[in-house]
Amino acid sequence: MKKKLSKLISKNFKSSVLSEEGDIDSIIMLGDGDRDDLVIPLVCHHLNGEKTVGIVKPVNPRIGAINELMTIVPILKINKIALVMDQEEDELNRIYRQIERKLRKMNVKFEKEVVDGRLVRYFCKLGPREFELILIISGIDEMPLNTHKIEDHLLKAFSMHSKTEYEYKDSKKAWEDLDKSAQREVLRKLRDSKSLCLDILPQHFSGLRLLE
């Protein structure tokens, strides 16, 4: 497992979000690229709970991150794990099926609760260990895109900030095409406004609150 504690928010915005000290109460697995490293610490910053959460970046992306449960669950004394991943071009039900197939293959018994389409709780048991897997799927349904990613949320924030609507088919490419200064300004806005961050990233707020 490749561990990656993001320091980008602390470094660039002078705001201490993550700590490498203390016992870990739960884990957030980032199933996708570098943008998650920026966005998820912002949500954690606004939640500002009393729990110490570890953030890991598994070698295998998206659904492949489920393989890490076989390492995390037996070794670490935690009972809540959140997986944040992009929807990409998959239907939500297809993602559920793939997740559940992997869990069964690992002999994990589970019960499923769909909080909403992009937030699902799995109450799991692996041998004697019981734990909760919280699946958070990034993307915004009302945006007419071919694929859905964490960049959907960043572009929505940019559109609200600039008061301009843009047409694009690939949110990742559209975000990458923005000036770096525009990107930084969007991230600052999300850092400084909890209400904006909650509006832009509702499933992430709801899912990560379940770690408390």
Coordinates of C-alpha atoms in Angstrom, one line a residue:
M1 CA 0.0 0.0 0.0
K2 CA 1.3 3.4 -0.9
K3 CA 0.6 5.9 1.8
K4 CA 0.2 9.5 0.8
L5 CA -0.7 12.2 3.4
S6 CA -1.5 15.3 1.4
K7 CA 0.3 18.5 2.5
L8 CA -0.8 20.6 -0.4
I9 CA -3.5 22.5 1.4
S10 CA -1.3 23.3 4.4
K11 CA 1.5 24.4 2.2
N12 CA -0.3 26.4 -0.4
F13 CA -3.1 27.9 1.8
K14 CA -1.4 28.2 5.2
S15 CA -4.1 26.1 6.8
S16 CA -3.2 23.0 8.8
V17 CA -5.6 20.3 7.7
L18 CA -3.9 17.0 8.2
S19 CA -1.6 15.7 10.9
E20 CA 0.8 12.7 10.9
E21 CA 0.6 12.4 14.6
G22 CA -1.8 10.5 16.9
D23 CA -3.7 7.2 16.7
I24 CA -5.8 6.7 13.6
D25 CA -9.5 6.2 14.3
S26 CA -10.6 5.6 10.7
I27 CA -9.3 5.7 7.2
I28 CA -10.1 7.5 4.0
M29 CA -9.0 5.7 0.8
L30 CA -8.6 7.9 -2.2
G31 CA -9.5 5.8 -5.2
D32 CA -8.5 8.4 -7.9
G33 CA -6.0 11.1 -8.9
D34 CA -4.3 14.1 -7.4
R35 CA -7.5 16.3 -7.3
D36 CA -8.9 14.1 -4.5
D37 CA -5.7 14.9 -2.6
L38 CA -6.8 18.6 -2.7
V39 CA -10.5 18.3 -2.3
I40 CA -10.9 15.7 0.5
P41 CA -8.7 17.6 3.0
L42 CA -10.9 20.6 2.4
V43 CA -13.9 18.7 3.5
C44 CA -12.1 17.3 6.5
H45 CA -11.0 20.9 7.4
H46 CA -14.7 22.0 7.5
L47 CA -15.9 19.0 9.4
N48 CA -13.1 19.6 12.0
G49 CA -14.1 16.7 14.2
E50 CA -12.3 15.1 17.2
K51 CA -11.3 11.9 15.3
T52 CA -7.9 11.3 13.8
V53 CA -8.3 10.1 10.2
G54 CA -5.6 8.6 8.0
I55 CA -5.7 9.3 4.3
V56 CA -4.2 6.6 2.0
K57 CA -3.7 6.4 -1.7
P58 CA -3.8 2.7 -2.7
V59 CA -1.7 1.5 -5.6
N60 CA -4.8 0.1 -7.4
P61 CA -7.3 2.9 -8.4
R62 CA -11.0 3.1 -8.0
I63 CA -12.7 -0.3 -7.2
G64 CA -9.2 -1.9 -7.1
A65 CA -8.7 -0.1 -3.8
I66 CA -11.0 -2.6 -2.2
N67 CA -8.1 -5.1 -2.3
E68 CA -6.5 -3.0 0.4
L69 CA -9.1 -4.1 2.9
M70 CA -7.3 -7.4 3.3
T71 CA -4.3 -5.4 4.7
I72 CA -6.1 -2.6 6.5
V73 CA -8.8 -4.6 8.4
P74 CA -6.7 -7.3 10.1
I75 CA -3.8 -5.0 11.1
L76 CA -5.3 -1.6 12.1
K77 CA -7.7 -1.3 15.0
I78 CA -10.3 0.8 13.0
N79 CA -13.9 0.1 12.3
K80 CA -14.7 2.7 9.6
I81 CA -13.2 3.0 6.2
A82 CA -14.3 5.5 3.5
L83 CA -13.6 5.0 -0.2
V84 CA -13.8 8.1 -2.4
M85 CA -13.8 7.3 -6.1
D86 CA -14.9 8.8 -9.4
Q87 CA -18.0 7.5 -11.2
E88 CA -16.3 7.7 -14.6
E89 CA -18.5 6.3 -17.3
D90 CA -20.0 3.5 -15.1
E91 CA -23.6 3.4 -14.0
L92 CA -23.9 3.6 -10.2
N93 CA -25.5 0.1 -10.0
R94 CA -22.6 -1.4 -11.9
I95 CA -20.2 0.1 -9.4
Y96 CA -22.2 -1.4 -6.5
R97 CA -22.1 -4.8 -8.2
Q98 CA -18.3 -4.6 -8.7
I99 CA -17.7 -3.6 -5.1
E100 CA -20.0 -6.3 -3.8
R101 CA -18.4 -8.9 -6.0
K102 CA -15.0 -8.1 -4.6
L103 CA -16.2 -8.2 -1.0
R104 CA -17.8 -11.6 -1.5
K105 CA -14.6 -12.8 -3.2
M106 CA -12.7 -11.8 -0.1
N107 CA -15.2 -13.7 2.1
V108 CA -16.6 -10.4 3.6
K109 CA -20.2 -10.7 4.7
F110 CA -22.1 -7.4 4.5
E111 CA -25.4 -5.6 4.7
K112 CA -26.0 -2.7 2.4
E113 CA -27.6 0.7 3.0
V114 CA -28.0 3.1 0.1
V115 CA -28.0 6.6 1.7
D116 CA -28.4 8.1 -1.7
G117 CA -27.2 7.2 -5.2
R118 CA -23.7 8.3 -4.6
L119 CA -23.3 7.4 -0.9
V120 CA -23.6 3.7 0.2
R121 CA -22.8 2.1 3.6
Y122 CA -21.7 -1.5 3.8
F123 CA -21.8 -3.0 7.3
C124 CA -19.1 -5.7 7.0
K125 CA -17.7 -8.7 8.8
L126 CA -14.4 -10.3 7.9
G127 CA -13.8 -13.2 10.2
P128 CA -14.1 -11.9 13.8
R129 CA -13.7 -8.2 12.7
E130 CA -16.6 -6.0 12.0
F131 CA -16.2 -2.7 10.1
E132 CA -18.1 -0.2 8.0
L133 CA -17.2 0.6 4.4
I134 CA -18.5 4.0 3.3
L135 CA -18.6 4.3 -0.5
I136 CA -18.5 7.9 -1.8
I137 CA -18.8 8.3 -5.5
S138 CA -17.8 11.7 -7.0
G139 CA -19.8 13.3 -9.8
I140 CA -22.8 15.6 -10.3
D141 CA -25.8 14.1 -12.1
E142 CA -27.2 17.4 -13.5
M143 CA -24.0 18.2 -15.4
P144 CA -24.3 16.8 -18.9
L145 CA -21.0 15.0 -19.1
N146 CA -19.8 11.8 -20.7
T147 CA -18.1 10.8 -17.5
H148 CA -18.4 12.0 -13.9
K149 CA -15.4 12.8 -11.7
I150 CA -14.3 14.9 -8.8
E151 CA -13.6 17.7 -11.3
D152 CA -17.4 18.0 -11.8
H153 CA -17.5 19.6 -8.3
L154 CA -14.6 21.9 -8.9
L155 CA -16.0 23.2 -12.2
K156 CA -19.4 23.8 -10.5
A157 CA -17.6 25.9 -7.9
F158 CA -15.7 27.7 -10.7
S159 CA -19.0 28.4 -12.5
M160 CA -20.6 29.8 -9.4
H161 CA -17.6 31.9 -8.6
S162 CA -17.3 33.3 -12.1
K163 CA -21.1 33.5 -12.6
T164 CA -20.6 32.0 -16.0
E165 CA -21.9 28.7 -17.5
Y166 CA -19.6 26.7 -19.6
E167 CA -20.2 23.8 -22.0
Y168 CA -17.8 20.9 -21.9
K169 CA -17.8 17.1 -22.2
D170 CA -14.9 16.2 -20.0
S171 CA -14.7 17.9 -16.6
K172 CA -11.1 16.8 -16.0
K173 CA -9.8 18.3 -19.2
A174 CA -11.9 21.5 -18.6
W175 CA -10.4 21.9 -15.1
E176 CA -6.9 21.3 -16.4
D177 CA -7.4 23.9 -19.1
L178 CA -8.1 26.6 -16.5
D179 CA -5.3 29.0 -15.5
K180 CA -3.5 27.9 -12.3
S181 CA -4.6 31.2 -10.7
A182 CA -8.3 30.3 -11.4
Q183 CA -7.8 26.9 -9.9
R184 CA -6.2 28.2 -6.8
E185 CA -9.0 30.8 -6.3
V186 CA -11.6 28.1 -6.5
L187 CA -9.8 26.0 -3.9
R188 CA -9.4 29.1 -1.7
K189 CA -13.2 29.8 -2.0
L190 CA -13.9 26.2 -0.9
R191 CA -11.5 26.4 2.0
D192 CA -12.9 29.7 3.2
S193 CA -16.6 28.9 2.9
K194 CA -18.1 25.9 4.6
S195 CA -21.5 26.5 3.1
L196 CA -20.1 26.7 -0.4
C197 CA -18.1 23.5 0.1
L198 CA -21.2 21.7 1.5
D199 CA -23.2 22.8 -1.6
I200 CA -20.5 21.7 -4.0
L201 CA -19.6 18.4 -2.3
P202 CA -22.7 17.1 -0.5
Q203 CA -22.0 13.4 -0.8
H204 CA -18.5 13.9 0.5
F205 CA -19.7 15.8 3.5
S206 CA -22.4 13.3 4.3
G207 CA -20.1 10.3 3.8
L208 CA -17.2 11.7 5.8
R209 CA -19.5 12.7 8.7
L210 CA -20.2 9.0 9.1
L211 CA -16.6 8.5 10.2
E212 CA -17.2 10.6 13.3

